[in-house]
mmCIF file of C-alpha atoms in Angstrom:
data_model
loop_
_atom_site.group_PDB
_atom_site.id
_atom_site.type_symbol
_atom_site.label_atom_id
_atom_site.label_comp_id
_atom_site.label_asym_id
_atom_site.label_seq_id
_atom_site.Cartn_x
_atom_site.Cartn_y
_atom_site.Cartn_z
ATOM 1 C CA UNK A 21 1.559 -22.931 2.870
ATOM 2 C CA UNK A 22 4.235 -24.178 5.194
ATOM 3 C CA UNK A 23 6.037 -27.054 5.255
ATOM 4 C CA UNK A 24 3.821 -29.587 6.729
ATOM 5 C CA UNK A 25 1.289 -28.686 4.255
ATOM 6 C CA UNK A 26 3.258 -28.854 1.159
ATOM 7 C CA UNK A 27 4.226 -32.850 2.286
ATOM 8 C CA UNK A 28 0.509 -33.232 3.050
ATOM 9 C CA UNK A 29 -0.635 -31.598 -0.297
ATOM 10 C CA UNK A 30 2.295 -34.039 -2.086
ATOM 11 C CA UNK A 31 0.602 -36.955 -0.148
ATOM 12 C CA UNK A 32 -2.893 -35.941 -1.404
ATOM 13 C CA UNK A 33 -1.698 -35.474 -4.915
ATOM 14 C CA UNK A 34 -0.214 -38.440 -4.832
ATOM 15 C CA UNK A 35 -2.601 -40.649 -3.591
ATOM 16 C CA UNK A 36 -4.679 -39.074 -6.203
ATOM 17 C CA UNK A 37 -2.415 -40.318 -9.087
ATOM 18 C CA UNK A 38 -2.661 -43.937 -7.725
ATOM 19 C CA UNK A 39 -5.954 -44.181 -7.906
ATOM 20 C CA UNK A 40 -5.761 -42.525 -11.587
ATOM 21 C CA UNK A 41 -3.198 -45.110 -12.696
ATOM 22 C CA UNK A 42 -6.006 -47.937 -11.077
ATOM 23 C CA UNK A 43 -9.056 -47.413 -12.308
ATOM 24 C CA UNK A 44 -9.750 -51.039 -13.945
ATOM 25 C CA UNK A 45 -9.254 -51.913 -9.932
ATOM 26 C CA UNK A 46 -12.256 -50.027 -8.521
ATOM 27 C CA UNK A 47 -15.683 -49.683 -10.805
ATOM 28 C CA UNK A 48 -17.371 -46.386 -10.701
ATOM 29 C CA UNK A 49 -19.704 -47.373 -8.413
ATOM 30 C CA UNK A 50 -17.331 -48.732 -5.747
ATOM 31 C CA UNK A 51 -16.651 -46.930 -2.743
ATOM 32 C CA UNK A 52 -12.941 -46.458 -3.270
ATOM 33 C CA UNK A 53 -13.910 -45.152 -6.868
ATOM 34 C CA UNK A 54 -15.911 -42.190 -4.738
ATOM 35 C CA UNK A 55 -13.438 -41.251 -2.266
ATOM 36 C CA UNK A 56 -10.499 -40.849 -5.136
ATOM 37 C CA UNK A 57 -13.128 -38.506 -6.744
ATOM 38 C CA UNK A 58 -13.649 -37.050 -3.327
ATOM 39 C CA UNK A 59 -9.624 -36.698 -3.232
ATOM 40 C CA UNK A 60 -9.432 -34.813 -6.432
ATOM 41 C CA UNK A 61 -12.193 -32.395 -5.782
ATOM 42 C CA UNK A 62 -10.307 -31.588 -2.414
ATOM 43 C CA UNK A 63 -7.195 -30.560 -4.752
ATOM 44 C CA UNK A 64 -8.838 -28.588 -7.068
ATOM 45 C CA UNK A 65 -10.607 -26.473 -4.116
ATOM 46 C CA UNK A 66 -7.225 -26.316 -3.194
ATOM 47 C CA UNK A 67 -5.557 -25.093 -6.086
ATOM 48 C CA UNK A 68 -7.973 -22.396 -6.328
ATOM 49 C CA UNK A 69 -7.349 -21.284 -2.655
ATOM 50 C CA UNK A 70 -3.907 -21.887 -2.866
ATOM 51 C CA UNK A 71 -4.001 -19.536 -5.762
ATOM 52 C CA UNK A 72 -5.629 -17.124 -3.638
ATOM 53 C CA UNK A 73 -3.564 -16.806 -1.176
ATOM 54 C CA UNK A 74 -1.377 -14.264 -1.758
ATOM 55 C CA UNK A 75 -2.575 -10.974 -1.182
ATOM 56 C CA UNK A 76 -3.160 -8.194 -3.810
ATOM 57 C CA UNK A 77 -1.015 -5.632 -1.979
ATOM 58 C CA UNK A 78 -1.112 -2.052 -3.101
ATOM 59 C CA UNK A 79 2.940 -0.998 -3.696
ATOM 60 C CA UNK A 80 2.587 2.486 -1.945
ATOM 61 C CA UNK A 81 6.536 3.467 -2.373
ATOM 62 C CA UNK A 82 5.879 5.642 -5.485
ATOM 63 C CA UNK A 83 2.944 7.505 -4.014
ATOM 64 C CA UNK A 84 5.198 8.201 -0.846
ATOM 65 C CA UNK A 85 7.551 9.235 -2.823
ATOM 66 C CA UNK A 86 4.903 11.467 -5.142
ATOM 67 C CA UNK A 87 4.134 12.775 -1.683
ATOM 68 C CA UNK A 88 7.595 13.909 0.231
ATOM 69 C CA UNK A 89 8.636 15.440 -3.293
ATOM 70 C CA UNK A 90 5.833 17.596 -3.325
ATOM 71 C CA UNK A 91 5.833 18.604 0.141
ATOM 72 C CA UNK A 92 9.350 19.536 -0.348
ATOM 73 C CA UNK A 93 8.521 21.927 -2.715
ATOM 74 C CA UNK A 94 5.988 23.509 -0.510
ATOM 75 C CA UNK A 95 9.042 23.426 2.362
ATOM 76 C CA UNK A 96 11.178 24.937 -0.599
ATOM 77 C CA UNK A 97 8.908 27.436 -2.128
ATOM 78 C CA UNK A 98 7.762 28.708 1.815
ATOM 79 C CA UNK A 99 11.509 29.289 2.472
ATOM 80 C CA UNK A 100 11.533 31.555 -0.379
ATOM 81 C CA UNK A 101 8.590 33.190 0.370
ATOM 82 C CA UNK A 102 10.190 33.904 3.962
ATOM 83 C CA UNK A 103 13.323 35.612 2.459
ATOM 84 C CA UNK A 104 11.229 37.483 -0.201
ATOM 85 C CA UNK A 105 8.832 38.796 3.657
ATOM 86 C CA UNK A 106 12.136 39.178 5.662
ATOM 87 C CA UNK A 107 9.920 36.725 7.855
ATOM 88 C CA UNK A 108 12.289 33.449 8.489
ATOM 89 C CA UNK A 109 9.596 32.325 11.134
ATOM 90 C CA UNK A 110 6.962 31.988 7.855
ATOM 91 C CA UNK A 111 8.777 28.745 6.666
ATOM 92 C CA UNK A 112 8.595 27.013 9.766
ATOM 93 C CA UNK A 113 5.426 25.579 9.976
ATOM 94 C CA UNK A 114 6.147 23.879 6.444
ATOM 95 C CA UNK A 115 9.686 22.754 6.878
ATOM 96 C CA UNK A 116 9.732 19.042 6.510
ATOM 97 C CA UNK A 117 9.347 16.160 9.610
ATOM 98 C CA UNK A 118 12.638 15.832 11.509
ATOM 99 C CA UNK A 119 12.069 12.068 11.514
ATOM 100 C CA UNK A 120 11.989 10.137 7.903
ATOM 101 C CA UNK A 121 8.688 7.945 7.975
ATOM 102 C CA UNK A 122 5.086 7.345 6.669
ATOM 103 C CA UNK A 123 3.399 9.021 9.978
ATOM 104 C CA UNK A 124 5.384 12.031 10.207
ATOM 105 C CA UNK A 125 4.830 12.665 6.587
ATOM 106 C CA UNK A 126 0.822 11.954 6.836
ATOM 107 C CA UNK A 127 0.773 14.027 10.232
ATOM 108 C CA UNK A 128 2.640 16.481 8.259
ATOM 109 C CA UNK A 129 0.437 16.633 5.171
ATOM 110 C CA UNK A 130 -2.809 17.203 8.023
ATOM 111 C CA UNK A 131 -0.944 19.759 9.461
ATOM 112 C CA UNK A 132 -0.340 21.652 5.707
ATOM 113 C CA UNK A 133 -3.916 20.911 5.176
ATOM 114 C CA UNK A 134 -5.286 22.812 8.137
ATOM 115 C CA UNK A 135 -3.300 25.917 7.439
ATOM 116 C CA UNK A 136 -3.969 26.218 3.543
ATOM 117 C CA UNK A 137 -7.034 24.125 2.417
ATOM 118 C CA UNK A 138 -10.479 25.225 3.635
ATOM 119 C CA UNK A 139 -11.846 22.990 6.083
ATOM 120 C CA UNK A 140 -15.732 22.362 6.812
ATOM 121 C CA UNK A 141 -16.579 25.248 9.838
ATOM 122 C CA UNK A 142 -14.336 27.960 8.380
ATOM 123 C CA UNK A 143 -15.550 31.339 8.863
ATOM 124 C CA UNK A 144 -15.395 33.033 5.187
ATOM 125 C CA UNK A 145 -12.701 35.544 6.843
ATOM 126 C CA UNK A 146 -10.448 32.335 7.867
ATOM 127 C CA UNK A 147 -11.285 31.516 4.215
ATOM 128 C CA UNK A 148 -10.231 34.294 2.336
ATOM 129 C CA UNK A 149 -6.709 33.819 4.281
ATOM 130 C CA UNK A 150 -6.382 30.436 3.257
ATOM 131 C CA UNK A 151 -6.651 31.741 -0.148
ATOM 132 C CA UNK A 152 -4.048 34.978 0.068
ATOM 133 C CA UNK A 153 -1.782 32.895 1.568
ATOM 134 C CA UNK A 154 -2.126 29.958 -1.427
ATOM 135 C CA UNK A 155 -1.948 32.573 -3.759
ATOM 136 C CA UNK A 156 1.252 33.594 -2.047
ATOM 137 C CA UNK A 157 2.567 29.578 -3.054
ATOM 138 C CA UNK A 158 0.820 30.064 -6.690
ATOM 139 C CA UNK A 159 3.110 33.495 -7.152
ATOM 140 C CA UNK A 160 6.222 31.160 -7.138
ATOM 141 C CA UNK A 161 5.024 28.706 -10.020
ATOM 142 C CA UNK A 162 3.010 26.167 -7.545
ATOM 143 C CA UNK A 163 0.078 25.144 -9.402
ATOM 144 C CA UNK A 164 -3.072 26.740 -8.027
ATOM 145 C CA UNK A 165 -4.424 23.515 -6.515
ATOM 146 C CA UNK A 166 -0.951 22.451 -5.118
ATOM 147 C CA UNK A 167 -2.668 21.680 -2.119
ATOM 148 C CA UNK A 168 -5.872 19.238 -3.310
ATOM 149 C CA UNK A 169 -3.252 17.474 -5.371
ATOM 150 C CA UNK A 170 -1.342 16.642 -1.570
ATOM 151 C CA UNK A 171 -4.369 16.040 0.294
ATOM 152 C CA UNK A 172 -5.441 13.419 -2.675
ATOM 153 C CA UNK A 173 -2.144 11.906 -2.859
ATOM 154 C CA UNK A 174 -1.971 11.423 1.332
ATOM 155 C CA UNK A 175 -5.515 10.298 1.017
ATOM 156 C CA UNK A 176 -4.730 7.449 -1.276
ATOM 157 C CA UNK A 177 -1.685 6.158 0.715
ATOM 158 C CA UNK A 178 -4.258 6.251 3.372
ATOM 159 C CA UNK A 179 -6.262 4.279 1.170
ATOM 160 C CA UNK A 180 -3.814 1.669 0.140
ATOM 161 C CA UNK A 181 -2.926 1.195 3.775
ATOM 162 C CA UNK A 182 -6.600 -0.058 4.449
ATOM 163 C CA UNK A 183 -6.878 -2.345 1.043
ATOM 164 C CA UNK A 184 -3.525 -3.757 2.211
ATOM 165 C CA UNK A 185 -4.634 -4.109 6.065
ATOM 166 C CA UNK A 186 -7.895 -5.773 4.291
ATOM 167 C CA UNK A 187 -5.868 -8.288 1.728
ATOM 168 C CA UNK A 188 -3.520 -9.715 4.667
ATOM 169 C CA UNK A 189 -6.458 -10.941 6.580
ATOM 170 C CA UNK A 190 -7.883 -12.226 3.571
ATOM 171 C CA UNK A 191 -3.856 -13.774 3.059
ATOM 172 C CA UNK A 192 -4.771 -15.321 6.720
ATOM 173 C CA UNK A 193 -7.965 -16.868 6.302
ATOM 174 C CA UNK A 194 -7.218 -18.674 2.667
ATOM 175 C CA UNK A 195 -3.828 -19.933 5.323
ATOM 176 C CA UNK A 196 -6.518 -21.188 7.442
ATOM 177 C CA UNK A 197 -8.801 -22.408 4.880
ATOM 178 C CA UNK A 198 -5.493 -24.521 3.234
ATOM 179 C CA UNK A 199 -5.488 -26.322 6.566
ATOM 180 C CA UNK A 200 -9.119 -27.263 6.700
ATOM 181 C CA UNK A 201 -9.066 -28.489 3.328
ATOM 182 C CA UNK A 202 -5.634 -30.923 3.702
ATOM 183 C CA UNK A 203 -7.685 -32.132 6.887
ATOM 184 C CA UNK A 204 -10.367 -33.465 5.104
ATOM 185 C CA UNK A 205 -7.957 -34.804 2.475
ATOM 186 C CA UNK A 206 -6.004 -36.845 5.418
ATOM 187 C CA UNK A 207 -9.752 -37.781 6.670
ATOM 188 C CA UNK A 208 -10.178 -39.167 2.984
ATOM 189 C CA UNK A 209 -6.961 -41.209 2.553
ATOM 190 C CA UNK A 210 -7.810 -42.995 6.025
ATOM 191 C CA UNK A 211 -10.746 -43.896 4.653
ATOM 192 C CA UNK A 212 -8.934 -45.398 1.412
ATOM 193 C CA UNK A 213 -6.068 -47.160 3.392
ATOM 194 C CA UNK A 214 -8.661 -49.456 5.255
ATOM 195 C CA UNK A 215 -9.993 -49.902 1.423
ATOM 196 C CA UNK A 216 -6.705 -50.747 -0.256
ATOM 197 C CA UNK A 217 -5.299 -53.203 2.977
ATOM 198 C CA UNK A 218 -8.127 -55.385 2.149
ATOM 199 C CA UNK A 219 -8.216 -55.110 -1.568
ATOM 200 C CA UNK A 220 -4.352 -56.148 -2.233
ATOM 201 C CA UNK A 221 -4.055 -58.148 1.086
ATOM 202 C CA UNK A 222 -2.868 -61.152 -1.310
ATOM 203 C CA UNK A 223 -1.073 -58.091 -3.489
ATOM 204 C CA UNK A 224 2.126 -57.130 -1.876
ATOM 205 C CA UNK A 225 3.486 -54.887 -4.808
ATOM 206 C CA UNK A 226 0.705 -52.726 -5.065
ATOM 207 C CA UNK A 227 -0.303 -52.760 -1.500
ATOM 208 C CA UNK A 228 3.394 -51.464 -1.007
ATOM 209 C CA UNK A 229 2.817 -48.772 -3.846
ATOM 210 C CA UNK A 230 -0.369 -47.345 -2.238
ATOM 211 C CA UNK A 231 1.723 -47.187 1.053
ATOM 212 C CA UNK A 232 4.328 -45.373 -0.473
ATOM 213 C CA UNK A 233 1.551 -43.060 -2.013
ATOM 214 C CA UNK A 234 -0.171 -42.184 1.240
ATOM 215 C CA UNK A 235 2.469 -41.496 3.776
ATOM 216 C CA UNK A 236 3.650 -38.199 4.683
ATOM 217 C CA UNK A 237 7.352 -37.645 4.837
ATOM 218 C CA UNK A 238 8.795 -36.465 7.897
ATOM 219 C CA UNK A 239 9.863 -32.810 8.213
ATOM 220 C CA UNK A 240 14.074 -33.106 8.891
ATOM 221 C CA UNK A 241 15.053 -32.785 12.417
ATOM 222 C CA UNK A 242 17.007 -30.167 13.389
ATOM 223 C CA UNK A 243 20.408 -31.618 14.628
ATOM 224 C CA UNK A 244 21.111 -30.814 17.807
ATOM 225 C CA UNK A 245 24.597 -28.884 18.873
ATOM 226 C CA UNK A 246 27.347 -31.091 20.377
ATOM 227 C CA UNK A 247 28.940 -29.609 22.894
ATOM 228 C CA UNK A 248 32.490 -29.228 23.072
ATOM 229 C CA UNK A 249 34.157 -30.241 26.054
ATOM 230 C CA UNK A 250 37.231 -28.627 26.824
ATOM 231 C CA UNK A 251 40.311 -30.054 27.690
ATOM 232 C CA UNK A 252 41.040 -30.514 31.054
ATOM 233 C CA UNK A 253 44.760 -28.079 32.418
#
C-alpha cells in the first residue's frame, strides 16, 4: 500500500469511527446509517486483502546452496578421478561455472545431467556408459544416486522460481485490488458529506468533527533545492 493509500485507508477508518461514536444521530433505517455500514464492510474487505498482499515467496538460498555444494563434490571427486586415469581432460566437463550465479549453476546441473543420468532416447549402449562412468563417481564414496539427488534439487529451485514468479503477480493484483476498494470507500464518504452538511448545518462542532474525519491529509511536498548563487569576483 503506498502512501496515498494508507491516508485514504486512515480517512476511511476514520470516518468509520464517527459514525460509530453517532449512532443515536442516524436510525438504522436512515440512509447515512447504510452507507457507514457500507464504509465498514469496505474495511473489512480490505483488511483481508491487505492481509493478502504480501506474497508467499519460496526462500530458495538454502537449496542453491544444497545445490553448488553438491556439484562441487562432483567437480572435486571428477578431479580425482582424472589423477587416479592420468586423464586431466576427464574433470573438465564437471569443473564448476566460471561465473557465480543461479543460471550458470542450473545450465551447469543440465549439462551434468546429460552426461551421467539417462535421458528418454538413449540407446541401451549410451546407457550402460552412463552407468560405468557413475559407478566411476560411486567408487569414491558418492552415493549411488548422486545424480537424481542434483537433478531433484535443480528441479525444485526451478520450481520455487515459478511459485515465486506466480505469488508476485498475485502481490500485484491484491495492489490493484487495494485501490479499487479505497475508491469505492472515497465514492462512499461523498455520499455521507452531502448527508452530514445538511444534518449539522445548525451544528458547527460536529459538522467540524465529521470534516476533520473525512479529509485526506496531504502527502509532504518535497522542498525544492535553493540554489546558491555565488559571489560575484
Amino acid at each position: 500500500m503506498n502512501k496515498r493509500d494508507q491516508l485514504r485507508y486512515q480517512r476511511a477508518t476514520a470516518v468509520r469511527t464517527f459514525g460509530q461514536e453517532r449512532t443515536a444521530d442516524f436510525p438504522q433505517t436512515s440512509k447515512a446509517a447504510e452507507l457507514f455500514a457500507t464504509i465498514t464492510a469496505q474495511l473489512a474487505r480490505l483488511i483481508v486483502v491487505m492481509a493478502e498482499q504480501k506474497p508467499a515467496r519460496i526462500d530458495k538460498q538454502p537449496l542453491l546452496k544444497k545445490l553448488e555444494a553438491d556439484c562441487r563434490k562432483i567437480a572435486r571427486t571428477a578431479r580425482a578421478i582424472a589423477l587416479d586415469a592420468d586423464d586431466a581432460s576427464f574433470a573438465k566437463p564437471y569443473q564448476m561455472p566460471g561465473k557465480n550465479g543461479e543460471t550458470q549453476l542450473l545450465t551447469h546441473v543440465d549439462t551434468l545431467r546429460s552426461m551421467l543420468q539417462d535421458q528418454p532416447g538413449d540407446s541401451a549402449q549410451t546407457q550402460q556408459a552412463k552407468f560405468t562412468l557413475r559407478a566411476r563417481f560411486a567408487a569414491y564414496e558418492l552415493l549411488p544416486d548422486f545424480i537424481d539427488s542434483v537433478g531433484q534439487r535443480a528441479d525444485a529451485i526451478r520450481d520455487a522460481n515459478r511459485t515465486n514468479q506466480s505469488e508476485n503477480q498475485e502481490g500485484v493484483e491484491n495492489t490493484k485490488l487495494i485501490g479499487q476498494i479505497l475508491d469505492d470507500a472515497s465514492a462512499t464518504i461523498r455520499k455521507l458529506d452531502a448527508i452530514m452538511v445538511n444534518k449539522y448545518a445548525s451544528e458547527p462542532e460536529k459538522r467540524h468533527a465529521w470534516k476533520t474525519a473525512s479529509r485526506v491529509e496531504k502527502l509532504p511536498r518535497k522542498s525544492k533545492a535553493i540554489p546558491v548563487t555565488e559571489p560575484s569576483a
